[in-house]
Every structure is written in C-alpha cells, then in structure tokens.
mmCIF file of C-alpha atoms in Angstrom:
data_model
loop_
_atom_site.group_PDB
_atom_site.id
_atom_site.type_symbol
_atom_site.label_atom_id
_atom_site.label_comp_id
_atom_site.label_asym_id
_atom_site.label_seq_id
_atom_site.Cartn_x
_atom_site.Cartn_y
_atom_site.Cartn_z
ATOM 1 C CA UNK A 470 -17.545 -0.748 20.907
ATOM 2 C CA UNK A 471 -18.489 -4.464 21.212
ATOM 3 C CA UNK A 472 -15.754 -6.251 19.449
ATOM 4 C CA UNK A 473 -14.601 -9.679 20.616
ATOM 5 C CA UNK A 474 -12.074 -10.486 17.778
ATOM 6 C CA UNK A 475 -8.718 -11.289 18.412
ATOM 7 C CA UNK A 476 -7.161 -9.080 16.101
ATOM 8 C CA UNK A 477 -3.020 -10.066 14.942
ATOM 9 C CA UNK A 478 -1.221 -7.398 12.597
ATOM 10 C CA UNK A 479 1.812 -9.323 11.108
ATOM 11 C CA UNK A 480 3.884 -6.977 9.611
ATOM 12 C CA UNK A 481 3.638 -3.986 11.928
ATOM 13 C CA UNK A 482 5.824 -1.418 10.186
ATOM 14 C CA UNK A 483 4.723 1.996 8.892
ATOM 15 C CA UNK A 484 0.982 0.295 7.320
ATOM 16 C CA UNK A 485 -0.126 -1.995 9.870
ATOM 17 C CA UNK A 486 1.123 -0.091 12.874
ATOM 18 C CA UNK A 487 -1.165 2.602 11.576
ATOM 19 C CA UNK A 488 -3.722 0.263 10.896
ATOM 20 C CA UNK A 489 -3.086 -1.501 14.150
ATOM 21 C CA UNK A 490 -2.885 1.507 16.292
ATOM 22 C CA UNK A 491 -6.377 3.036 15.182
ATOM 23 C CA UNK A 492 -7.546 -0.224 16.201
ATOM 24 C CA UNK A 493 -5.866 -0.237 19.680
ATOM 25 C CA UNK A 494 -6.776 3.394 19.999
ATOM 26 C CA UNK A 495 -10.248 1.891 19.136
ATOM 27 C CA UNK A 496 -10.238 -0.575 22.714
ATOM 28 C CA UNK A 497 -10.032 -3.456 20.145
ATOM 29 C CA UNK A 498 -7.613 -6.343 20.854
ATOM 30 C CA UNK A 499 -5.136 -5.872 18.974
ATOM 31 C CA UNK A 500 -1.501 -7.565 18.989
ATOM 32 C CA UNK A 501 1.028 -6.932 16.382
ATOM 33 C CA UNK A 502 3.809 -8.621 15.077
ATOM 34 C CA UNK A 503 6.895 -6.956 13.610
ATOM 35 C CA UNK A 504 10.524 -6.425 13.767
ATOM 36 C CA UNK A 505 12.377 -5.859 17.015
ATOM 37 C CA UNK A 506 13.933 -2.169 16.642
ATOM 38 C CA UNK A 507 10.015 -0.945 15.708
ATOM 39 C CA UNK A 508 8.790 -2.767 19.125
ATOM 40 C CA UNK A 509 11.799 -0.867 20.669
ATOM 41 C CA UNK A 510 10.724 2.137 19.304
ATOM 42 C CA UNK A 511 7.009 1.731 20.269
ATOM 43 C CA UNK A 512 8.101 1.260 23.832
ATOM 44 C CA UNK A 513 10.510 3.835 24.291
ATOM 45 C CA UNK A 514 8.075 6.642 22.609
ATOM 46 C CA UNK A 515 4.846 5.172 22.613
ATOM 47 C CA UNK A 516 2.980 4.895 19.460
ATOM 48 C CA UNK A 517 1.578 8.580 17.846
ATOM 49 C CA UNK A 518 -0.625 8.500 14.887
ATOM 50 C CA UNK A 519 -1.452 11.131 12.972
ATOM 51 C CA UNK A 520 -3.171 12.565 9.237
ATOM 52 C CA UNK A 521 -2.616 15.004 7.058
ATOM 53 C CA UNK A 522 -6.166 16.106 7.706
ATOM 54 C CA UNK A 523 -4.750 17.483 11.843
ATOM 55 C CA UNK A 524 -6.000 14.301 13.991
ATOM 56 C CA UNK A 525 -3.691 12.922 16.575
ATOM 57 C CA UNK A 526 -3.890 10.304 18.999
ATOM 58 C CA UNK A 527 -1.098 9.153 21.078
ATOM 59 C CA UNK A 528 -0.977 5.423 23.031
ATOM 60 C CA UNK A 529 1.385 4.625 25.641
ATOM 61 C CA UNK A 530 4.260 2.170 25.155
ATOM 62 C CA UNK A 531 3.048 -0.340 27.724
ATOM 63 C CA UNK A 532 -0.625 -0.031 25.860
ATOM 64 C CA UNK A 533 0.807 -1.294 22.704
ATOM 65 C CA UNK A 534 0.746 -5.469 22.420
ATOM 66 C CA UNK A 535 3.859 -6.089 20.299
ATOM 67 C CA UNK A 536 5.890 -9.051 19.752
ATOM 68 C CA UNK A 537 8.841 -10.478 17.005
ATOM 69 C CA UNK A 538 7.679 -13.702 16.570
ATOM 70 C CA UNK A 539 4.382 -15.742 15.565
ATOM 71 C CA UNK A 540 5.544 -18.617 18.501
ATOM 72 C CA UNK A 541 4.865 -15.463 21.522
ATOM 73 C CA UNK A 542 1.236 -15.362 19.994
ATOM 74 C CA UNK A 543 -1.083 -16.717 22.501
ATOM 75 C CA UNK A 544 -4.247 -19.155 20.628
ATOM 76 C CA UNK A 545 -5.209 -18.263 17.711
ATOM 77 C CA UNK A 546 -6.724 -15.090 15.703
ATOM 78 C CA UNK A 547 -9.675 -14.102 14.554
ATOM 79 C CA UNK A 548 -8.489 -11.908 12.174
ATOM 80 C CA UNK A 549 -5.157 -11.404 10.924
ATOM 81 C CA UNK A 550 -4.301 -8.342 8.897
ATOM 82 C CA UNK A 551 -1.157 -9.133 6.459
ATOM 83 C CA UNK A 552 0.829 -6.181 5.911
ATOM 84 C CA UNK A 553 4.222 -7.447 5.055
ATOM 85 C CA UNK A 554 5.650 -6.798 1.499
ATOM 86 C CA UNK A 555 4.789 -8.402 -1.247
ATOM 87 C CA UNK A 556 8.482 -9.714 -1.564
ATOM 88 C CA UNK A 557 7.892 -11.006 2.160
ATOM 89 C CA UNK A 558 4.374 -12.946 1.808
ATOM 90 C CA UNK A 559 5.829 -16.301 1.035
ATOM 91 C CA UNK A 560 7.574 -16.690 4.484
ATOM 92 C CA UNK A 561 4.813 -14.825 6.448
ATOM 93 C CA UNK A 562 2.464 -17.238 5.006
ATOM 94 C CA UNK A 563 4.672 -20.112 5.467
ATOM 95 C CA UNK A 564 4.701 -18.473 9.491
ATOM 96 C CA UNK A 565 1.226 -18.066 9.526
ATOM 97 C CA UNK A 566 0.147 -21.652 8.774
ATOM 98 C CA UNK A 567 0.662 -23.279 11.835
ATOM 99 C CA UNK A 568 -0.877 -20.076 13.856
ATOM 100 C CA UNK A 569 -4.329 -19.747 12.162
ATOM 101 C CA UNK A 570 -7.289 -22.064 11.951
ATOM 102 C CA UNK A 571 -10.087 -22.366 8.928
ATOM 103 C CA UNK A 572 -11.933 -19.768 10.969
ATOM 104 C CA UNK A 573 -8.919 -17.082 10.980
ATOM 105 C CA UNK A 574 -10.077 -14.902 8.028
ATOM 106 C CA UNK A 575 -6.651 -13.584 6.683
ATOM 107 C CA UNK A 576 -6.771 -9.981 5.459
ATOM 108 C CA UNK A 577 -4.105 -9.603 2.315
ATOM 109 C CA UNK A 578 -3.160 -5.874 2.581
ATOM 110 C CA UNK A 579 -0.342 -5.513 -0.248
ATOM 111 C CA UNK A 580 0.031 -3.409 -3.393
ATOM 112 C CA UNK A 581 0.442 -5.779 -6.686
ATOM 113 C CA UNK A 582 -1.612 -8.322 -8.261
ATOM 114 C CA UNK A 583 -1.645 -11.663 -7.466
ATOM 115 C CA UNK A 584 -1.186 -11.898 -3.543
ATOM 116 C CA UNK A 585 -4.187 -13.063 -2.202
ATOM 117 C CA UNK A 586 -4.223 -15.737 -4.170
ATOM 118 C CA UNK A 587 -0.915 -17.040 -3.499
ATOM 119 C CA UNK A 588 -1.205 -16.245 0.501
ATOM 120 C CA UNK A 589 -4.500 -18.926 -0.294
ATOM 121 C CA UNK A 590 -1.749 -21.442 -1.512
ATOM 122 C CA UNK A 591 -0.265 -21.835 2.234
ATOM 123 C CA UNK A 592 -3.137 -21.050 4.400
ATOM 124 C CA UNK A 593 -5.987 -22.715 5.650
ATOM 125 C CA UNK A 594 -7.653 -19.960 6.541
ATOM 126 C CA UNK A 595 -10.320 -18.157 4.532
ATOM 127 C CA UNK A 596 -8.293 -15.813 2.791
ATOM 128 C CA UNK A 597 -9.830 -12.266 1.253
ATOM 129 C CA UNK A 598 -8.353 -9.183 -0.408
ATOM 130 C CA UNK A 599 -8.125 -6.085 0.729
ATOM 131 C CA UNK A 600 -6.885 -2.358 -0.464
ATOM 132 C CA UNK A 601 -4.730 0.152 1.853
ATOM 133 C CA UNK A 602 -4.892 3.551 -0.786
ATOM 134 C CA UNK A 603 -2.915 5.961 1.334
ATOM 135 C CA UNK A 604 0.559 6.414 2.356
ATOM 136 C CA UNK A 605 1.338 5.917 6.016
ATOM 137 C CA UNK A 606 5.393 7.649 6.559
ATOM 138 C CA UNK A 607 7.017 6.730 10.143
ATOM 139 C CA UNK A 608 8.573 9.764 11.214
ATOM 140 C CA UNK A 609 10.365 10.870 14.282
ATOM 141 C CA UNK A 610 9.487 8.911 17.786
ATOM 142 C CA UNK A 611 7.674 6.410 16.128
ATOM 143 C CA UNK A 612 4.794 8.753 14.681
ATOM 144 C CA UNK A 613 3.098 7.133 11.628
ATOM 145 C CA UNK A 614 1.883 9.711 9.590
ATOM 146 C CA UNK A 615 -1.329 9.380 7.383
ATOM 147 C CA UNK A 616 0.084 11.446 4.202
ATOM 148 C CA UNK A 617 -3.033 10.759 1.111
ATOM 149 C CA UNK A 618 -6.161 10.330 1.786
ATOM 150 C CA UNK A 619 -8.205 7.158 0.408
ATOM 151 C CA UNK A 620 -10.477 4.309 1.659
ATOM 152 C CA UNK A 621 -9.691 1.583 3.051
ATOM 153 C CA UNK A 622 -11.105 -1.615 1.227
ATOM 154 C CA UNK A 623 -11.811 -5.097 2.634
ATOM 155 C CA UNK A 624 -13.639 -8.119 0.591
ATOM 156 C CA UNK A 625 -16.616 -8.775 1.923
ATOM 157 C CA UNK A 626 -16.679 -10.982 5.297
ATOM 158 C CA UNK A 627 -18.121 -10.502 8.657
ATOM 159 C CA UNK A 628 -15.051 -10.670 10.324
ATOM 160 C CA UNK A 629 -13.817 -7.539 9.114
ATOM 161 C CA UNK A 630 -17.228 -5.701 9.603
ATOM 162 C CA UNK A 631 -16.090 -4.560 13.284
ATOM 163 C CA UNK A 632 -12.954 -3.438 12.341
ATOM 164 C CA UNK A 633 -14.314 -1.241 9.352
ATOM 165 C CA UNK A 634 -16.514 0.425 12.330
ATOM 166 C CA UNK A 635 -13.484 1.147 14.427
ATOM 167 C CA UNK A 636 -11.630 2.795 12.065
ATOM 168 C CA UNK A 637 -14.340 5.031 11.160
ATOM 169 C CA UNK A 638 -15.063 5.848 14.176
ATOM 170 C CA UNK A 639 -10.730 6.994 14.392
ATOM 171 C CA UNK A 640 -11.861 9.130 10.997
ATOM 172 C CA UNK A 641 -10.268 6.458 8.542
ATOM 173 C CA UNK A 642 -12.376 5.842 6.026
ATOM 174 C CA UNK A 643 -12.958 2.160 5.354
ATOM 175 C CA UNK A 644 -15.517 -0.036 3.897
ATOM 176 C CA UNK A 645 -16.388 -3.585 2.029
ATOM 177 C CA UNK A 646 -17.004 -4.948 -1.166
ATOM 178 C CA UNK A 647 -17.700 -8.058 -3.154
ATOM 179 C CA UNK A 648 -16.253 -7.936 -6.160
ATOM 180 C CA UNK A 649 -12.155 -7.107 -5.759
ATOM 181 C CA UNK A 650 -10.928 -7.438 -9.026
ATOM 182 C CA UNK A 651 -12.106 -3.941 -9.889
ATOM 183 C CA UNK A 652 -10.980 -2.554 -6.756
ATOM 184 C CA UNK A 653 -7.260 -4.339 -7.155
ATOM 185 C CA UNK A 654 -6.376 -3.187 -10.780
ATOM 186 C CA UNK A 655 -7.739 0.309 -10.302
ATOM 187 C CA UNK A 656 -5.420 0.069 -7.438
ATOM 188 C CA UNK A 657 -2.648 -0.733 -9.288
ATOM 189 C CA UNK A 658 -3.252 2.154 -11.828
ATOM 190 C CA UNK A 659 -2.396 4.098 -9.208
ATOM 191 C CA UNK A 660 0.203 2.324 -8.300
ATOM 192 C CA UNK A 661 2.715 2.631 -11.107
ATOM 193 C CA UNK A 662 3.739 6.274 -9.568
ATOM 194 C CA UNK A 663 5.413 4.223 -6.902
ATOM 195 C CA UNK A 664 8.280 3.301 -9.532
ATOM 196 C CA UNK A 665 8.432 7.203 -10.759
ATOM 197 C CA UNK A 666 8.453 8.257 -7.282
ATOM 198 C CA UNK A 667 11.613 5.765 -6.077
ATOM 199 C CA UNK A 668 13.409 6.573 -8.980
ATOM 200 C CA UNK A 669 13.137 10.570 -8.671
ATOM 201 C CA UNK A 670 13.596 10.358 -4.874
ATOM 202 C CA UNK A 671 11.560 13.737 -4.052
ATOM 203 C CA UNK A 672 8.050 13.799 -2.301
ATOM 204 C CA UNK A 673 4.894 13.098 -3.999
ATOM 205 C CA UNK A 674 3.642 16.388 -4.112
ATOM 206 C CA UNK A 675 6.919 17.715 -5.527
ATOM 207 C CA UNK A 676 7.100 14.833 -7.830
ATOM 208 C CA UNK A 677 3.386 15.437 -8.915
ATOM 209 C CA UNK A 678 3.710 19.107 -9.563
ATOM 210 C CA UNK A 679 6.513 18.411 -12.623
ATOM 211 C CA UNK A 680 4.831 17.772 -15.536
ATOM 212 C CA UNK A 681 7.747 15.879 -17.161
ATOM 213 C CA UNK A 682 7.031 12.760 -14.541
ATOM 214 C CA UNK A 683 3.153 13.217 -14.854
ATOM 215 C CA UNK A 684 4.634 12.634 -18.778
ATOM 216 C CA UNK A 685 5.951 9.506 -17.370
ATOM 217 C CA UNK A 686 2.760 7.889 -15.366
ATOM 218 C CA UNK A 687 0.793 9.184 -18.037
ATOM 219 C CA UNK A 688 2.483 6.473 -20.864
ATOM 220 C CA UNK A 689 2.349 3.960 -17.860
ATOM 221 C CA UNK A 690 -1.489 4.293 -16.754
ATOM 222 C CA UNK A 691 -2.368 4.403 -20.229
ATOM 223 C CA UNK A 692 -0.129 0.993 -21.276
ATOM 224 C CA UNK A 693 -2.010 -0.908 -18.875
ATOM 225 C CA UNK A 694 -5.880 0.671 -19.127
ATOM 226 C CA UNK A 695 -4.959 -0.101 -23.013
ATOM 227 C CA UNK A 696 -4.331 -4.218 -21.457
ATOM 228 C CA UNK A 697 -7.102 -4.308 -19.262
ATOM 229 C CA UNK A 698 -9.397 -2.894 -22.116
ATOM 230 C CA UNK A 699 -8.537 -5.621 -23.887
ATOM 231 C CA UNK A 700 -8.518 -8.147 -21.041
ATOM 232 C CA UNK A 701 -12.112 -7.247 -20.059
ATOM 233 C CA UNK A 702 -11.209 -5.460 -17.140
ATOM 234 C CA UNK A 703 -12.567 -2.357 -15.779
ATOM 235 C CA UNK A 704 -10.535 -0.712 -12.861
ATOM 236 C CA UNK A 705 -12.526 0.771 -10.414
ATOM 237 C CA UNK A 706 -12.952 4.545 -10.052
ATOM 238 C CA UNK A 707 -10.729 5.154 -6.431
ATOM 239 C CA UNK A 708 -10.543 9.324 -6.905
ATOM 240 C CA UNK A 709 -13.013 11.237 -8.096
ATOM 241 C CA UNK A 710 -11.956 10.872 -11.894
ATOM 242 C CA UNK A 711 -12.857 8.265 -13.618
ATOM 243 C CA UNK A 712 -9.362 5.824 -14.508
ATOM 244 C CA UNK A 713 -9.517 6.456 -17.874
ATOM 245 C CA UNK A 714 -9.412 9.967 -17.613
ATOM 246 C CA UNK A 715 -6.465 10.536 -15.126
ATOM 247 C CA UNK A 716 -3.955 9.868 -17.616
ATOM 248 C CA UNK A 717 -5.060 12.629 -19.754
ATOM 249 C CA UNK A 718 -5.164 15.202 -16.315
ATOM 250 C CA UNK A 719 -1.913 14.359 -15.636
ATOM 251 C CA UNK A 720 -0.890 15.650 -19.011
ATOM 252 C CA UNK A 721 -2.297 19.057 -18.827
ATOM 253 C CA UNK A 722 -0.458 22.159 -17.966
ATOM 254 C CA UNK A 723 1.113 22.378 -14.047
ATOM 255 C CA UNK A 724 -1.666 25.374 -13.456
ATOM 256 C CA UNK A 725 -4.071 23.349 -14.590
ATOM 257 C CA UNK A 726 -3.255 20.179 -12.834
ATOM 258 C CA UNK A 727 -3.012 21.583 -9.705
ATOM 259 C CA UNK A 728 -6.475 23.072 -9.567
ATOM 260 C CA UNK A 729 -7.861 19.494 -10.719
ATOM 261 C CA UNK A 730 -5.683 17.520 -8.502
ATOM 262 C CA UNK A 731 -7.031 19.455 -5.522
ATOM 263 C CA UNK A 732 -10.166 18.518 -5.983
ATOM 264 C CA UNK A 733 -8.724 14.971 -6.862
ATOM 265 C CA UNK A 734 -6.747 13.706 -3.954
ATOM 266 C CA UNK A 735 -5.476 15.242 -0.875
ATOM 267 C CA UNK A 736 -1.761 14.334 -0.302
ATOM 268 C CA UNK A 737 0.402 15.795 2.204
ATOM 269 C CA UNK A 738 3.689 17.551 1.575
ATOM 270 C CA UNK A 739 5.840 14.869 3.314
ATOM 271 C CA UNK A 740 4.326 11.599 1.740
ATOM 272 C CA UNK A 741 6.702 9.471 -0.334
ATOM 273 C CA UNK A 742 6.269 6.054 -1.890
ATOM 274 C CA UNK A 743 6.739 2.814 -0.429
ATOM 275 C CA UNK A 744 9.063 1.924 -2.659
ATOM 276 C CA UNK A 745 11.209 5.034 -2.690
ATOM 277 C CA UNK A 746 11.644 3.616 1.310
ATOM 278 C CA UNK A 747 12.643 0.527 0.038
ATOM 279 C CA UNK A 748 15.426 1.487 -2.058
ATOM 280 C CA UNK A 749 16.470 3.395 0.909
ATOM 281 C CA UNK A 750 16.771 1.171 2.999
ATOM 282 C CA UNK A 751 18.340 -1.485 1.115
ATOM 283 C CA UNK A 752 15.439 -3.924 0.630
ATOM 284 C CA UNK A 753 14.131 -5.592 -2.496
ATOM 285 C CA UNK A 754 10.921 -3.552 -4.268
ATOM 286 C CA UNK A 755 7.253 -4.530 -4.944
ATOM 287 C CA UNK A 756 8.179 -3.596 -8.600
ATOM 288 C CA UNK A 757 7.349 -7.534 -9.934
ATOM 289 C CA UNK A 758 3.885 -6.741 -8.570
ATOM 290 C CA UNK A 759 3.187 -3.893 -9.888
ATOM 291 C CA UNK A 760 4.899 -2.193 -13.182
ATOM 292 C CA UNK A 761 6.336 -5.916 -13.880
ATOM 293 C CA UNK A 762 1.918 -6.940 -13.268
ATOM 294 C CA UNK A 763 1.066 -4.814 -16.281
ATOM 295 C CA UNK A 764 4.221 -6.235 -19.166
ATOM 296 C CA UNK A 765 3.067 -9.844 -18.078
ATOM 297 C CA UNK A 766 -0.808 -8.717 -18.801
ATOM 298 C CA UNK A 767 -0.119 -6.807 -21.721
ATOM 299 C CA UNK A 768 1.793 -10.073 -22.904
ATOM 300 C CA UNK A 769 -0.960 -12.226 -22.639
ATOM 301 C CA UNK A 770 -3.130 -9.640 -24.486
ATOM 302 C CA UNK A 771 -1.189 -9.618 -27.133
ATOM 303 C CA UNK A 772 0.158 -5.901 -26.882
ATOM 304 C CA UNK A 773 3.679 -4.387 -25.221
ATOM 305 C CA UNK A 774 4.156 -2.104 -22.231
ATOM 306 C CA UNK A 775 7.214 -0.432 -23.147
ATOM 307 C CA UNK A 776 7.654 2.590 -20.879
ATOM 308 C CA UNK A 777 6.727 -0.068 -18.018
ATOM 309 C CA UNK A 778 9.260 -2.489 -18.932
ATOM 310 C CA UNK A 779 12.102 0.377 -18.850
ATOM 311 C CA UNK A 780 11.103 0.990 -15.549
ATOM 312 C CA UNK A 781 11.054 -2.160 -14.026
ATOM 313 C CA UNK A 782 14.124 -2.022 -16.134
ATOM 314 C CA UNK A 783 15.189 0.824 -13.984
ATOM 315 C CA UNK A 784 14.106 -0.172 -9.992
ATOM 316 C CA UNK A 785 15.946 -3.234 -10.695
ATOM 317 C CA UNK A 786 19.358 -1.606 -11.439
ATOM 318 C CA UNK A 787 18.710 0.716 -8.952
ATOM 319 C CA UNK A 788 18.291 -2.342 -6.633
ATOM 320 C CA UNK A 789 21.456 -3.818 -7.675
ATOM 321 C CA UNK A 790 23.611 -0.825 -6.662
ATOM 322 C CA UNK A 791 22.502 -0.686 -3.127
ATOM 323 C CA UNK A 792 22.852 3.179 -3.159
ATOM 324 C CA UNK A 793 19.247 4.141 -2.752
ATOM 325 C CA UNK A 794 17.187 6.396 -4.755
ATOM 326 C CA UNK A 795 19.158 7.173 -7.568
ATOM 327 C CA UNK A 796 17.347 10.598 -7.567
ATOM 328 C CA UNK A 797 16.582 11.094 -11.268
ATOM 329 C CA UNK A 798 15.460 14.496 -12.471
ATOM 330 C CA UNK A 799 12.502 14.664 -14.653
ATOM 331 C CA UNK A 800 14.575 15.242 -17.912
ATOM 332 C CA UNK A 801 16.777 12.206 -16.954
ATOM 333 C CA UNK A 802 13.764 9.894 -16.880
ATOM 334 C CA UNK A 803 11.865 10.966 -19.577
ATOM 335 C CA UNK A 804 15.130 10.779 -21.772
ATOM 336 C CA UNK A 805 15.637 6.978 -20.393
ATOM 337 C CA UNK A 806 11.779 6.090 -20.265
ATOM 338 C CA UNK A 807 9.981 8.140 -23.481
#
C-alpha cells in the first residue's frame, strides 16, 4: 500500500494499540505513544491482535515503534490519532502543541460530547472528529481483543483516507463522513450502557441478556432521544435499528431480545466497558462526557434526565471509594435508578 504519512498514536492502550497495530500490521508508519509498562509489555510479547469474528495477526516486539514521551518523537506527524481518555485530553493536547504543525490533522477518538472541540482550543492543527464503536479488551501477553463489532468513523479529510484503506484491508471496517454531529450523539446513545455496565461489573453479553438492566438503558436512551428531539438533533442509525427504536427492543422479553440482538450487533462473550476498566483500575471515568452530556442537554431543553443523573450519581461514588466495580445486581440498580 502506498502510504507516506507519518502516522503518531498518542494514547496507545487497549484502543489505539489496536488501532495502531492494524496499521503497523498494514506496513504503514506507525509510532505510538503510551505508558511505559504497555511498551514493556509490547516488547516482551510482541503485539497480538485479534476479533471476535477469528482473525489474528501477531507483530514482533522489535516491529512495534513505541515510546513514553512526545520529546522521543522524531519531526512531526502527519496524522495523529488521539486515543487518550476524555479525562486525559487536556494534558495530551497541552503535549501535543508543540509536536504538531497546521498540517498535522489531529484525529479525536474519544467517547463523550464535546472533545473535538476543546482538543481545537490547544492545537494548531486541523482538528476532526472521529468514532471508535467497538470494544477493544487487552488480555493476556498483550493481545488486544476486538470484542463488538462496528465501524470505524473519521470526519472527512484526506489525511485519513489511507488509513481507512489499511484497516479495511486488516477486516476493520472504517469509513468517512461529513457531517459528525449525527454520528457523535448516536454514538453516545449507545454509550450510556457504559455506566450500567461499570456499575454491574459482569460482561456485556451477560449484562445485556438481564432484562432488568436493558430496564435501565432503556429510561436512559429514551431521556436523551426525548432532549435531542427537542434540540433538533437526529442521532445517526450505528446498528441496524433505527435509535429510536432500540429503547423499545431492549424492553422486550429476554427470548425475544436475543433473537433481535443477534441480528443487531455482534459482541463477544468477554467484552466489557471502558469504564467498568476504569473503575478497576482506579482511574477517574468518562461519565461527565457521557451520562453527565445528556442532564446538561436536557437542561438546556428545558426537560430532566432523571435516571441519568442517578447514575452519574452512582459512577461518581463508586469513584470515590476506590474499590472498583461495585458489582450491582440488576434488582439493586433498578431499585436505586427506577
């Protein structure tokens, strides 16, 4: 593949080692940028990726660029793809700023609203949105699992176009479009099982086959469709329901649901949420993004969001214990939250 971009993943955990490692696997150049015991771990086991749909491609710890800090970068790069946190963007774009030109095209990969816009605040660099829809788990020996499946969304720019190429070429799905703010609430629908997910502390699929949390990220979905209805708004359609209908599917009976959700999404037995990781390991959540994104919209609407204001409610005292997941069954919740 003819691809002369110089290609810088800051932020290489679980995400944009998978992202940057289908790249690599790719022959792009491709240099990421993450914490020192994941660099460790990349060159004492290499760097495995595989999906929940059987693909698996292995590269070689010496064939994996990786460095800890912006000042071992060498120039400048093309293309940056920011995959830190949402609670870590500030700093990375304060990092960034001195390391990218007004010809870098920064690539905002978070969850949440809001964070391409204030990446744009510290950056001189053209600055676009993009949309990572599936769940990437790092298991043993630094394999990064693809868990869900979903397409991976950039705003339009020619600087990306390459890169969309590669990865469909690995089998990743990936694409551009013009107009975000579809893509990025419809997103976020999604989104608000992240919450549900931390807070129950099983895997997705388990979590998705109870009907009692489907209960819960039924009331949520439905909160914010009802603010974005009156905002304007429509979410894009990212599974093959239509948003407003999901919340409704999620209600029906588990026999039901399955069947539908089959047909719906494809998620693999051992994907959990981003978030649920977070509380894990200690580390502050995305939750003012995302569940705390729909109270402050439904505000300015002039309606409430209730059931999402609980659980923001919730992630935060579950922050504030430093215990983890506080592993709430599905009666527990939908006491606390309904």
């Amino acid at each position: 593949m003819l691809c002369n971009s110089k290609i810088l993943v800051y932020g290489a955990g679980a995400i944009g080692g998978y992202l940057g490692g289908t790249l690599l696997a790719a022959g792009l150049d491709v240099t990421l940028l993450g914490r020192e015991r994941v660099g460790e771990a990349f060159s004492a086991h290499g760097l495995t990726l595989t999906d929940y749909e059987g693909r698996s491609a292995t590269l070689a710890g010496e064939k994996v660029p990786f460095i800890t800090s912006s000042a071992d970068y060498d120039g400048s790069p093309d293309v940056v793809l920011l995959t830190v946190k949402c609670t870590g963007l500030e700093e990375a774009a304060r990092d960034l700023a001195s390391l990218v030109g007004p010809q870098t095209v920064v690539a905002c990969c978070q969850n949440g609203i809001g964070t391409k816009e204030l990446v744009a605040r510290y950056l001189p660099a053209q600055t676009i949105a993009a949309m990572v829809p599936f769940n990437v788990a790092w298991l043993e020996e630094a394999r990064l699992h693809r868990g869900t499946e979903g397409k991976l969304l950039f705003q339009g720019n020619e600087a990306v176009k390459p890169l969309v190429e590669a990865w469909r070429l690995m089998g990743v799905p990936a694409g551009t479009r013009s107009d975000f703010t579809p893509i990025s609430w419809g997103k976020l629908l999604l989104n608000l099982n992240n919450a549900i997910n931390a807070l129950a502390g099983v895997p997705l699929l388990e979590e998705l086959h109870n009907r009692d949390y489907r209960r819960i990220l039924s009331a949520c979905m439905r909160e914010l469709l009802a603010a974005l209805k009156k905002a304007d708004i429509k979410p894009a359609k990212l599974t093959k329901a239509p948003p407003f209908l999901v919340p409704w599917i999620l209600l029906l009976p588990n026999w039901l649901f399955r069947v539908i959700a089959q047909q719906m999404l494809a998620i693999d037995p051992l994907a959990r949420s981003s978030m649920w990781d977070d509380l894990q390991k200690r580390r502050p959540t995305e939750i003012e993004f995302l569940n705390q994104a729909v109270v402050e919209l439904a505000f300015q609407q002039g309606l409430t969001a209730p059931v999402n204001e609980r659980i923001v409610g919730l992630i935060r005292e579950a922050e504030s214990s430093g215990e983890g997941s506080p592993g709430m069954s599905s009666s527990d919740m939908v006491s606390r939250l309904l």
